[in-house]
Structures are given as structure tokens and as C-alpha cells.
Amino acid sequence: MATVAFFILFAITTPPTSESAVKNDEEIEKKEEGEKQAKKEAEEQAKKEAEELAKIEAEEQAKIEAEEQAKKEAEEQAKKDAEEQAKIEAEEQAKKDAEEQAKKEAEEQAKKDAEEAAKNAETMSQTQAVQMANDYLNYTAFSKSGLIAQLEYEGFSNADATYAADKLNVDWQAQAVQTAQNYLDYTSFSRTGLIEQLEFEGFSNADATYAVDNLQVDWQAQAVKMAQNYLDYTSFSRSGLIQQLEFEGFSNADATYAVDEVGL
């Protein structure tokens, strides 16, 4: 009885060898499949993480590039805006400078015009000086300086007298010719003596010389006339009268001729 029980218990507690092996194989296979699945899942997870990391890095790189592009575009736009602003300011400054220059030139022109108008506007005293100067020239000849001196003698200021002499359209060479003729009409002169007399009257040497050279004068006859004038109011020796005529500007030949003609 006990023996039978032992065998029964042994049969119950001791599994068959083939079932145990199958079970072990299943467990190994299950373990291997689990490991494969775990490895697969790990690889997929690693791939997923790698893709996510690559995506993040790509996004970050794109963000960096976008920021750099935006910065570059902003800098270019700022540069463009600055250039346009500088151009606008330069144009405005140029316009302002041109307006100021035009204003300055207009003011200067207005001042000049006003001064010219004031200069051209005769005062009452200037008008009177012009009228008197013209009256003098209508009956006798004057040099410019002689006319100014005459007007000053009449009481006009030098400024008004000068204004009058400048205002009249006077041919001073013609005045010199007339003055020379007036002198020769009442007294005698040598050529140099008449030039000196005209210069004394205020004519330039050029105008005096022009006047004397433009008159038809017989200088020998002038020497004879002067010699006779001297003898009419005083006495001379022959040589003394020749010397006096030479002193008056006649040549020795003309002086000698004159003395011979008056019978000295």
C-alpha cells in the first residue's frame, strides 16, 4: 500500500522529461522573441529619437538661417533707408543752400539797384550845378577840372560840381582846341607856351598837345607878334629879345626871325 502510494506520488511530483524540454524551449523562444521585440522597439525608439533630434536640429538651423536672413535683409533695408534719407537730406540741403544763395544774390542786386537809383537820382543842388555848368560851356571853353573849380567858386560842393562835369557829355579835347583858339585870338604864344598854358587851365598834356596840333598856327608869325608886344611896352637889345622869345618857348630860328622882322 505504501509502495503504491509512493509511485503515485512520484508520478504526480515528477514531470515527464519531454514536457519539461518543450516548456524550456518555449520559454527560450519566448525570451528570444521578447529580446528581439525589445531590440526592435529600442531601434525604432532610437530611430524616432534620431529623427526627432534631426528635425529639431533642422528646425533650429532653419530658424538660425531665417534669423540671419532676416537680419541681413533688415541691415540692407536699413542701409537703403539710410542712403535714401541721406539723399533726401542732401537734396533738401542743396535746395536750402540754393534758396539762400538766390536770396543773398537778390538782396545784393536789390541793394545795387537801390544804390544805382540813388546815384542816378539828382538832388536839387546837382540839377542846379548841371544847369550852371551847361551855361558856362555855352559861352566859353573849360577843362574838366577848370569847370569844377568854377562851379566850386560859384558855391557848389565839390561833389555836386564833379557830378555836373561828369553828367554833361563834354568833348574835353574839343574844349582844349577852343580854349587854345581863344588864347591865340587875343595874344601870342609859342607852341610849347600854349601847351603849358592849356595844362595850367587843367587840360591833360595829351589834350593840350592835341589842341595845339589841330590848330593851323604860323609859329613864326606868333614870334613876331610877341616880339612886337614886348617892344610896345619895354625896351630890349637884340640878343635880349631873342633870349626872351626863347624863354617863351620859341626856337632860336623863330626868335631870330621875329627880331629881324621887327627891325631890331
PDB file of C-alpha atoms in Angstrom:
ATOM      1  CA  MET A   1       0.000   0.000   0.000  1.00  0.00           C
ATOM      2  CA  ALA A   2       2.745   2.310   0.877  1.00  0.00           C
ATOM      3  CA  THR A   3       4.606   1.311  -2.192  1.00  0.00           C
ATOM      4  CA  VAL A   4       1.639   2.073  -4.346  1.00  0.00           C
ATOM      5  CA  ALA A   5       1.293   5.464  -2.742  1.00  0.00           C
ATOM      6  CA  PHE A   6       4.919   6.250  -3.362  1.00  0.00           C
ATOM      7  CA  PHE A   7       4.640   5.521  -7.013  1.00  0.00           C
ATOM      8  CA  ILE A   8       1.516   7.554  -7.298  1.00  0.00           C
ATOM      9  CA  LEU A   9       3.153  10.494  -5.545  1.00  0.00           C
ATOM     10  CA  PHE A  10       6.279  10.215  -7.648  1.00  0.00           C
ATOM     11  CA  ALA A  11       4.162  10.142 -10.728  1.00  0.00           C
ATOM     12  CA  ILE A  12       2.441  13.275  -9.601  1.00  0.00           C
ATOM     13  CA  THR A  13       5.517  15.201  -8.454  1.00  0.00           C
ATOM     14  CA  THR A  14       7.955  14.246 -11.140  1.00  0.00           C
ATOM     15  CA  PRO A  15       7.048  15.727 -14.616  1.00  0.00           C
ATOM     16  CA  PRO A  16       7.839  13.873 -17.695  1.00  0.00           C
ATOM     17  CA  THR A  17      11.190  14.808 -19.275  1.00  0.00           C
ATOM     18  CA  SER A  18       9.807  15.675 -22.745  1.00  0.00           C
ATOM     19  CA  GLU A  19       7.287  18.165 -21.440  1.00  0.00           C
ATOM     20  CA  SER A  20       9.934  19.946 -19.464  1.00  0.00           C
ATOM     21  CA  ALA A  21      12.137  20.312 -22.518  1.00  0.00           C
ATOM     22  CA  VAL A  22       9.306  21.626 -24.591  1.00  0.00           C
ATOM     23  CA  LYS A  23       8.498  24.092 -21.908  1.00  0.00           C
ATOM     24  CA  ASN A  24      12.101  25.221 -21.716  1.00  0.00           C
ATOM     25  CA  ASP A  25      12.259  25.674 -25.456  1.00  0.00           C
ATOM     26  CA  GLU A  26       9.118  27.706 -25.381  1.00  0.00           C
ATOM     27  CA  GLU A  27      10.485  29.882 -22.670  1.00  0.00           C
ATOM     28  CA  ILE A  28      13.754  30.361 -24.555  1.00  0.00           C
ATOM     29  CA  GLU A  29      11.888  31.151 -27.754  1.00  0.00           C
ATOM     30  CA  LYS A  30       9.611  33.478 -25.890  1.00  0.00           C
ATOM     31  CA  LYS A  31      12.600  35.124 -24.289  1.00  0.00           C
ATOM     32  CA  GLU A  32      14.339  35.446 -27.644  1.00  0.00           C
ATOM     33  CA  GLU A  33      11.216  36.882 -29.223  1.00  0.00           C
ATOM     34  CA  GLY A  34      10.947  39.257 -26.318  1.00  0.00           C
ATOM     35  CA  GLU A  35      14.526  40.300 -26.743  1.00  0.00           C
ATOM     36  CA  LYS A  36      14.022  40.729 -30.493  1.00  0.00           C
ATOM     37  CA  GLN A  37      10.897  42.741 -29.848  1.00  0.00           C
ATOM     38  CA  ALA A  38      12.709  44.813 -27.250  1.00  0.00           C
ATOM     39  CA  LYS A  39      15.616  45.322 -29.628  1.00  0.00           C
ATOM     40  CA  LYS A  40      13.227  46.237 -32.423  1.00  0.00           C
ATOM     41  CA  GLU A  41      11.400  48.639 -30.181  1.00  0.00           C
ATOM     42  CA  ALA A  42      14.701  50.090 -28.981  1.00  0.00           C
ATOM     43  CA  GLU A  43      15.879  50.540 -32.543  1.00  0.00           C
ATOM     44  CA  GLU A  44      12.587  52.127 -33.518  1.00  0.00           C
ATOM     45  CA  GLN A  45      12.770  54.356 -30.471  1.00  0.00           C
ATOM     46  CA  ALA A  46      16.349  55.277 -31.277  1.00  0.00           C
ATOM     47  CA  LYS A  47      15.357  55.968 -34.880  1.00  0.00           C
ATOM     48  CA  LYS A  48      12.410  58.007 -33.713  1.00  0.00           C
ATOM     49  CA  GLU A  49      14.565  59.946 -31.313  1.00  0.00           C
ATOM     50  CA  ALA A  50      17.189  60.435 -34.014  1.00  0.00           C
ATOM     51  CA  GLU A  51      14.542  61.681 -36.430  1.00  0.00           C
ATOM     52  CA  GLU A  52      13.116  63.984 -33.783  1.00  0.00           C
ATOM     53  CA  LEU A  53      16.616  65.242 -32.962  1.00  0.00           C
ATOM     54  CA  ALA A  54      17.351  65.763 -36.660  1.00  0.00           C
ATOM     55  CA  LYS A  55      14.036  67.539 -37.001  1.00  0.00           C
ATOM     56  CA  ILE A  56      14.802  69.743 -34.015  1.00  0.00           C
ATOM     57  CA  GLU A  57      18.274  70.487 -35.335  1.00  0.00           C
ATOM     58  CA  ALA A  58      16.868  71.170 -38.809  1.00  0.00           C
ATOM     59  CA  GLU A  59      14.248  73.470 -37.312  1.00  0.00           C
ATOM     60  CA  GLU A  60      16.883  75.228 -35.220  1.00  0.00           C
ATOM     61  CA  GLN A  61      19.154  75.541 -38.275  1.00  0.00           C
ATOM     62  CA  ALA A  62      16.254  76.837 -40.343  1.00  0.00           C
ATOM     63  CA  LYS A  63      15.422  79.258 -37.534  1.00  0.00           C
ATOM     64  CA  ILE A  64      19.061  80.420 -37.377  1.00  0.00           C
ATOM     65  CA  GLU A  65      19.214  80.824 -41.157  1.00  0.00           C
ATOM     66  CA  ALA A  66      15.866  82.617 -41.154  1.00  0.00           C
ATOM     67  CA  GLU A  67      17.076  84.937 -38.398  1.00  0.00           C
ATOM     68  CA  GLU A  68      20.345  85.566 -40.243  1.00  0.00           C
ATOM     69  CA  GLN A  69      18.436  86.203 -43.494  1.00  0.00           C
ATOM     70  CA  ALA A  70      16.030  88.483 -41.671  1.00  0.00           C
ATOM     71  CA  LYS A  71      18.979  90.281 -40.050  1.00  0.00           C
ATOM     72  CA  LYS A  72      20.719  90.601 -43.411  1.00  0.00           C
ATOM     73  CA  GLU A  73      17.569  91.898 -45.058  1.00  0.00           C
ATOM     74  CA  ALA A  74      16.988  94.266 -42.155  1.00  0.00           C
ATOM     75  CA  GLU A  75      20.559  95.582 -42.430  1.00  0.00           C
ATOM     76  CA  GLU A  76      20.208  96.003 -46.197  1.00  0.00           C
ATOM     77  CA  GLN A  77      16.885  97.738 -45.738  1.00  0.00           C
ATOM     78  CA  ALA A  78      18.363  99.953 -43.029  1.00  0.00           C
ATOM     79  CA  LYS A  79      21.282 100.779 -45.313  1.00  0.00           C
ATOM     80  CA  LYS A  80      18.905 101.507 -48.171  1.00  0.00           C
ATOM     81  CA  ASP A  81      16.715 103.637 -45.909  1.00  0.00           C
ATOM     82  CA  ALA A  82      19.793 105.479 -44.622  1.00  0.00           C
ATOM     83  CA  GLU A  83      21.010 106.131 -48.158  1.00  0.00           C
ATOM     84  CA  GLU A  84      17.584 107.354 -49.226  1.00  0.00           C
ATOM     85  CA  GLN A  85      17.361 109.521 -46.118  1.00  0.00           C
ATOM     86  CA  ALA A  86      20.846 110.890 -46.753  1.00  0.00           C
ATOM     87  CA  LYS A  87      19.872 111.585 -50.368  1.00  0.00           C
ATOM     88  CA  ILE A  88      16.697 113.354 -49.264  1.00  0.00           C
ATOM     89  CA  GLU A  89      18.616 115.405 -46.684  1.00  0.00           C
ATOM     90  CA  ALA A  90      21.308 116.248 -49.249  1.00  0.00           C
ATOM     91  CA  GLU A  91      18.670 117.346 -51.750  1.00  0.00           C
ATOM     92  CA  GLU A  92      16.906 119.403 -49.097  1.00  0.00           C
ATOM     93  CA  GLN A  93      20.207 120.951 -48.025  1.00  0.00           C
ATOM     94  CA  ALA A  94      21.126 121.695 -51.634  1.00  0.00           C
ATOM     95  CA  LYS A  95      17.694 123.244 -52.155  1.00  0.00           C
ATOM     96  CA  LYS A  96      18.095 125.265 -48.960  1.00  0.00           C
ATOM     97  CA  ASP A  97      21.580 126.406 -49.978  1.00  0.00           C
ATOM     98  CA  ALA A  98      20.330 127.348 -53.444  1.00  0.00           C
ATOM     99  CA  GLU A  99      17.435 129.306 -51.956  1.00  0.00           C
ATOM    100  CA  GLU A 100      19.755 131.085 -49.525  1.00  0.00           C
ATOM    101  CA  GLN A 101      22.188 131.866 -52.353  1.00  0.00           C
ATOM    102  CA  ALA A 102      19.354 133.127 -54.538  1.00  0.00           C
ATOM    103  CA  LYS A 103      18.057 135.224 -51.642  1.00  0.00           C
ATOM    104  CA  LYS A 104      21.523 136.628 -50.998  1.00  0.00           C
ATOM    105  CA  GLU A 105      22.027 137.446 -54.679  1.00  0.00           C
ATOM    106  CA  ALA A 106      18.571 139.030 -54.855  1.00  0.00           C
ATOM    107  CA  GLU A 107      19.330 141.157 -51.799  1.00  0.00           C
ATOM    108  CA  GLU A 108      22.693 142.189 -53.225  1.00  0.00           C
ATOM    109  CA  GLN A 109      21.064 143.018 -56.573  1.00  0.00           C
ATOM    110  CA  ALA A 110      18.318 144.978 -54.830  1.00  0.00           C
ATOM    111  CA  LYS A 111      20.946 146.880 -52.849  1.00  0.00           C
ATOM    112  CA  LYS A 112      22.915 147.543 -56.002  1.00  0.00           C
ATOM    113  CA  ASP A 113      19.793 148.696 -57.843  1.00  0.00           C
ATOM    114  CA  ALA A 114      18.880 150.969 -54.948  1.00  0.00           C
ATOM    115  CA  GLU A 115      22.363 152.450 -54.870  1.00  0.00           C
ATOM    116  CA  GLU A 116      22.280 152.914 -58.635  1.00  0.00           C
ATOM    117  CA  ALA A 117      18.852 154.521 -58.420  1.00  0.00           C
ATOM    118  CA  ALA A 118      20.062 156.807 -55.633  1.00  0.00           C
ATOM    119  CA  LYS A 119      23.124 157.625 -57.680  1.00  0.00           C
ATOM    120  CA  ASN A 120      21.047 158.431 -60.745  1.00  0.00           C
ATOM    121  CA  ALA A 121      18.518 160.466 -58.818  1.00  0.00           C
ATOM    122  CA  GLU A 122      19.661 164.062 -58.959  1.00  0.00           C
ATOM    123  CA  THR A 123      19.313 166.290 -55.949  1.00  0.00           C
ATOM    124  CA  MET A 124      18.186 169.867 -56.412  1.00  0.00           C
ATOM    125  CA  SER A 125      21.745 171.133 -55.956  1.00  0.00           C
ATOM    126  CA  GLN A 126      23.037 168.660 -58.518  1.00  0.00           C
ATOM    127  CA  THR A 127      20.427 169.779 -61.010  1.00  0.00           C
ATOM    128  CA  GLN A 128      21.415 173.405 -60.461  1.00  0.00           C
ATOM    129  CA  ALA A 129      25.099 172.536 -60.852  1.00  0.00           C
ATOM    130  CA  VAL A 130      24.430 170.764 -64.157  1.00  0.00           C
ATOM    131  CA  GLN A 131      22.446 173.739 -65.431  1.00  0.00           C
ATOM    132  CA  MET A 132      25.163 176.242 -64.494  1.00  0.00           C
ATOM    133  CA  ALA A 133      27.913 174.058 -65.970  1.00  0.00           C
ATOM    134  CA  ASN A 134      25.995 173.891 -69.217  1.00  0.00           C
ATOM    135  CA  ASP A 135      25.532 177.676 -69.192  1.00  0.00           C
ATOM    136  CA  TYR A 136      29.276 178.213 -68.804  1.00  0.00           C
ATOM    137  CA  LEU A 137      30.110 175.821 -71.612  1.00  0.00           C
ATOM    138  CA  ASN A 138      27.648 177.591 -73.899  1.00  0.00           C
ATOM    139  CA  TYR A 139      29.728 180.772 -73.937  1.00  0.00           C
ATOM    140  CA  THR A 140      33.297 179.671 -73.249  1.00  0.00           C
ATOM    141  CA  ALA A 141      35.562 176.657 -73.068  1.00  0.00           C
ATOM    142  CA  PHE A 142      36.751 174.852 -69.925  1.00  0.00           C
ATOM    143  CA  SER A 143      38.810 171.874 -68.973  1.00  0.00           C
ATOM    144  CA  LYS A 144      37.021 169.420 -66.697  1.00  0.00           C
ATOM    145  CA  SER A 145      38.997 170.497 -63.635  1.00  0.00           C
ATOM    146  CA  GLY A 146      38.583 174.130 -64.630  1.00  0.00           C
ATOM    147  CA  LEU A 147      34.810 173.750 -64.870  1.00  0.00           C
ATOM    148  CA  ILE A 148      34.672 172.006 -61.481  1.00  0.00           C
ATOM    149  CA  ALA A 149      36.753 174.805 -59.936  1.00  0.00           C
ATOM    150  CA  GLN A 150      34.449 177.428 -61.470  1.00  0.00           C
ATOM    151  CA  LEU A 151      31.368 175.688 -60.064  1.00  0.00           C
ATOM    152  CA  GLU A 152      33.003 175.461 -56.635  1.00  0.00           C
ATOM    153  CA  TYR A 153      33.753 179.195 -56.898  1.00  0.00           C
ATOM    154  CA  GLU A 154      30.031 179.682 -57.512  1.00  0.00           C
ATOM    155  CA  GLY A 155      29.320 177.922 -54.205  1.00  0.00           C
ATOM    156  CA  PHE A 156      28.637 174.329 -55.210  1.00  0.00           C
ATOM    157  CA  SER A 157      30.223 171.468 -53.278  1.00  0.00           C
ATOM    158  CA  ASN A 158      32.997 169.518 -54.933  1.00  0.00           C
ATOM    159  CA  ALA A 159      30.658 166.505 -55.114  1.00  0.00           C
ATOM    160  CA  ASP A 160      27.924 168.464 -56.925  1.00  0.00           C
ATOM    161  CA  ALA A 161      30.438 170.218 -59.196  1.00  0.00           C
ATOM    162  CA  THR A 162      32.073 166.913 -60.100  1.00  0.00           C
ATOM    163  CA  TYR A 163      28.646 165.347 -60.655  1.00  0.00           C
ATOM    164  CA  ALA A 164      27.763 168.130 -63.096  1.00  0.00           C
ATOM    165  CA  ALA A 165      31.047 167.832 -65.023  1.00  0.00           C
ATOM    166  CA  ASP A 166      30.559 164.061 -65.291  1.00  0.00           C
ATOM    167  CA  LYS A 167      26.872 164.344 -66.155  1.00  0.00           C
ATOM    168  CA  LEU A 168      27.415 166.519 -69.224  1.00  0.00           C
ATOM    169  CA  ASN A 169      28.601 164.812 -72.356  1.00  0.00           C
ATOM    170  CA  VAL A 170      31.642 167.015 -72.965  1.00  0.00           C
ATOM    171  CA  ASP A 171      34.372 166.518 -75.547  1.00  0.00           C
ATOM    172  CA  TRP A 172      37.306 167.786 -73.494  1.00  0.00           C
ATOM    173  CA  GLN A 173      39.660 167.697 -76.481  1.00  0.00           C
ATOM    174  CA  ALA A 174      37.280 169.975 -78.348  1.00  0.00           C
ATOM    175  CA  GLN A 175      37.212 172.236 -75.286  1.00  0.00           C
ATOM    176  CA  ALA A 176      41.027 172.301 -75.367  1.00  0.00           C
ATOM    177  CA  VAL A 177      41.012 173.287 -79.054  1.00  0.00           C
ATOM    178  CA  GLN A 178      38.515 176.095 -78.372  1.00  0.00           C
ATOM    179  CA  THR A 179      40.494 177.370 -75.376  1.00  0.00           C
ATOM    180  CA  ALA A 180      43.699 177.378 -77.420  1.00  0.00           C
ATOM    181  CA  GLN A 181      41.983 179.337 -80.195  1.00  0.00           C
ATOM    182  CA  ASN A 182      40.570 181.824 -77.676  1.00  0.00           C
ATOM    183  CA  TYR A 183      44.074 182.469 -76.335  1.00  0.00           C
ATOM    184  CA  LEU A 184      45.501 182.944 -79.828  1.00  0.00           C
ATOM    185  CA  ASP A 185      42.685 185.354 -80.673  1.00  0.00           C
ATOM    186  CA  TYR A 186      43.924 187.947 -78.203  1.00  0.00           C
ATOM    187  CA  THR A 187      47.584 187.197 -77.599  1.00  0.00           C
ATOM    188  CA  SER A 188      50.546 185.283 -78.995  1.00  0.00           C
ATOM    189  CA  PHE A 189      52.123 182.025 -77.854  1.00  0.00           C
ATOM    190  CA  SER A 190      54.852 179.656 -78.862  1.00  0.00           C
ATOM    191  CA  ARG A 191      53.787 176.049 -79.362  1.00  0.00           C
ATOM    192  CA  THR A 192      55.237 174.908 -76.015  1.00  0.00           C
ATOM    193  CA  GLY A 193      53.975 178.040 -74.302  1.00  0.00           C
ATOM    194  CA  LEU A 194      50.413 177.405 -75.478  1.00  0.00           C
ATOM    195  CA  ILE A 195      50.584 173.739 -74.376  1.00  0.00           C
ATOM    196  CA  GLU A 196      51.782 174.835 -70.933  1.00  0.00           C
ATOM    197  CA  GLN A 197      49.009 177.434 -70.726  1.00  0.00           C
ATOM    198  CA  LEU A 198      46.387 174.793 -71.532  1.00  0.00           C
ATOM    199  CA  GLU A 199      47.842 172.480 -68.904  1.00  0.00           C
ATOM    200  CA  PHE A 200      47.662 175.382 -66.429  1.00  0.00           C
ATOM    201  CA  GLU A 201      43.957 175.652 -67.306  1.00  0.00           C
ATOM    202  CA  GLY A 202      43.532 171.995 -66.264  1.00  0.00           C
ATOM    203  CA  PHE A 203      43.810 170.126 -69.550  1.00  0.00           C
ATOM    204  CA  SER A 204      45.939 166.982 -69.721  1.00  0.00           C
ATOM    205  CA  ASN A 205      49.175 167.159 -71.660  1.00  0.00           C
ATOM    206  CA  ALA A 206      47.627 164.841 -74.239  1.00  0.00           C
ATOM    207  CA  ASP A 207      44.551 167.053 -74.751  1.00  0.00           C
ATOM    208  CA  ALA A 208      46.668 170.237 -74.753  1.00  0.00           C
ATOM    209  CA  THR A 209      49.044 168.804 -77.327  1.00  0.00           C
ATOM    210  CA  TYR A 210      46.115 167.562 -79.414  1.00  0.00           C
ATOM    211  CA  ALA A 211      44.559 171.035 -79.362  1.00  0.00           C
ATOM    212  CA  VAL A 212      47.737 172.868 -80.395  1.00  0.00           C
ATOM    213  CA  ASP A 213      48.493 170.365 -83.147  1.00  0.00           C
ATOM    214  CA  ASN A 214      44.958 170.665 -84.533  1.00  0.00           C
ATOM    215  CA  LEU A 215      45.172 174.445 -84.999  1.00  0.00           C
ATOM    216  CA  GLN A 216      46.683 175.947 -88.125  1.00  0.00           C
ATOM    217  CA  VAL A 217      49.256 178.218 -86.464  1.00  0.00           C
ATOM    218  CA  ASP A 218      52.141 180.145 -88.047  1.00  0.00           C
ATOM    219  CA  TRP A 219      54.581 179.979 -85.142  1.00  0.00           C
ATOM    220  CA  GLN A 220      56.978 182.424 -86.783  1.00  0.00           C
ATOM    221  CA  ALA A 221      54.128 184.933 -87.041  1.00  0.00           C
ATOM    222  CA  GLN A 222      53.365 184.278 -83.359  1.00  0.00           C
ATOM    223  CA  ALA A 223      57.023 185.003 -82.546  1.00  0.00           C
ATOM    224  CA  VAL A 224      56.904 188.263 -84.494  1.00  0.00           C
ATOM    225  CA  LYS A 225      53.689 189.294 -82.746  1.00  0.00           C
ATOM    226  CA  MET A 226      55.130 188.544 -79.326  1.00  0.00           C
ATOM    227  CA  ALA A 227      58.359 190.394 -80.130  1.00  0.00           C
ATOM    228  CA  GLN A 228      56.341 193.467 -81.125  1.00  0.00           C
ATOM    229  CA  ASN A 229      54.231 193.218 -77.953  1.00  0.00           C
ATOM    230  CA  TYR A 230      57.371 193.192 -75.816  1.00  0.00           C
ATOM    231  CA  LEU A 231      58.784 196.228 -77.658  1.00  0.00           C
ATOM    232  CA  ASP A 232      55.465 198.080 -77.284  1.00  0.00           C
ATOM    233  CA  TYR A 233      55.792 198.303 -73.518  1.00  0.00           C
ATOM    234  CA  THR A 234      59.521 197.917 -72.813  1.00  0.00           C
ATOM    235  CA  SER A 235      62.919 198.012 -74.489  1.00  0.00           C
ATOM    236  CA  PHE A 236      65.227 195.144 -75.392  1.00  0.00           C
ATOM    237  CA  SER A 237      68.534 194.601 -77.021  1.00  0.00           C
ATOM    238  CA  ARG A 238      68.510 192.295 -79.996  1.00  0.00           C
ATOM    239  CA  SER A 239      70.086 189.420 -78.091  1.00  0.00           C
ATOM    240  CA  GLY A 240      67.940 190.121 -75.050  1.00  0.00           C
ATOM    241  CA  LEU A 241      64.732 189.925 -77.082  1.00  0.00           C
ATOM    242  CA  ILE A 242      65.889 186.711 -78.766  1.00  0.00           C
ATOM    243  CA  GLN A 243      66.563 185.200 -75.331  1.00  0.00           C
ATOM    244  CA  GLN A 244      63.153 186.365 -74.076  1.00  0.00           C
ATOM    245  CA  LEU A 245      61.395 184.749 -77.034  1.00  0.00           C
ATOM    246  CA  GLU A 246      63.352 181.523 -76.468  1.00  0.00           C
ATOM    247  CA  PHE A 247      62.289 181.676 -72.818  1.00  0.00           C
ATOM    248  CA  GLU A 248      58.680 181.878 -74.048  1.00  0.00           C
ATOM    249  CA  GLY A 249      59.246 178.630 -75.936  1.00  0.00           C
ATOM    250  CA  PHE A 250      60.158 179.711 -79.449  1.00  0.00           C
ATOM    251  CA  SER A 251      63.053 178.088 -81.249  1.00  0.00           C
ATOM    252  CA  ASN A 252      66.194 180.133 -81.812  1.00  0.00           C
ATOM    253  CA  ALA A 253      65.409 180.235 -85.505  1.00  0.00           C
ATOM    254  CA  ASP A 254      61.851 181.564 -84.940  1.00  0.00           C
ATOM    255  CA  ALA A 255      63.070 184.041 -82.326  1.00  0.00           C
ATOM    256  CA  THR A 256      65.802 185.340 -84.610  1.00  0.00           C
ATOM    257  CA  TYR A 257      63.309 185.586 -87.466  1.00  0.00           C
ATOM    258  CA  ALA A 258      60.913 187.598 -85.294  1.00  0.00           C
ATOM    259  CA  VAL A 259      63.611 190.016 -84.106  1.00  0.00           C
ATOM    260  CA  ASP A 260      64.669 190.543 -87.707  1.00  0.00           C
ATOM    261  CA  GLU A 261      61.051 191.224 -88.697  1.00  0.00           C
ATOM    262  CA  VAL A 262      60.543 193.908 -86.045  1.00  0.00           C
ATOM    263  CA  GLY A 263      63.744 195.602 -87.238  1.00  0.00           C
ATOM    264  CA  LEU A 264      65.888 195.118 -84.133  1.00  0.00           C
TER     265      LEU A 264
END
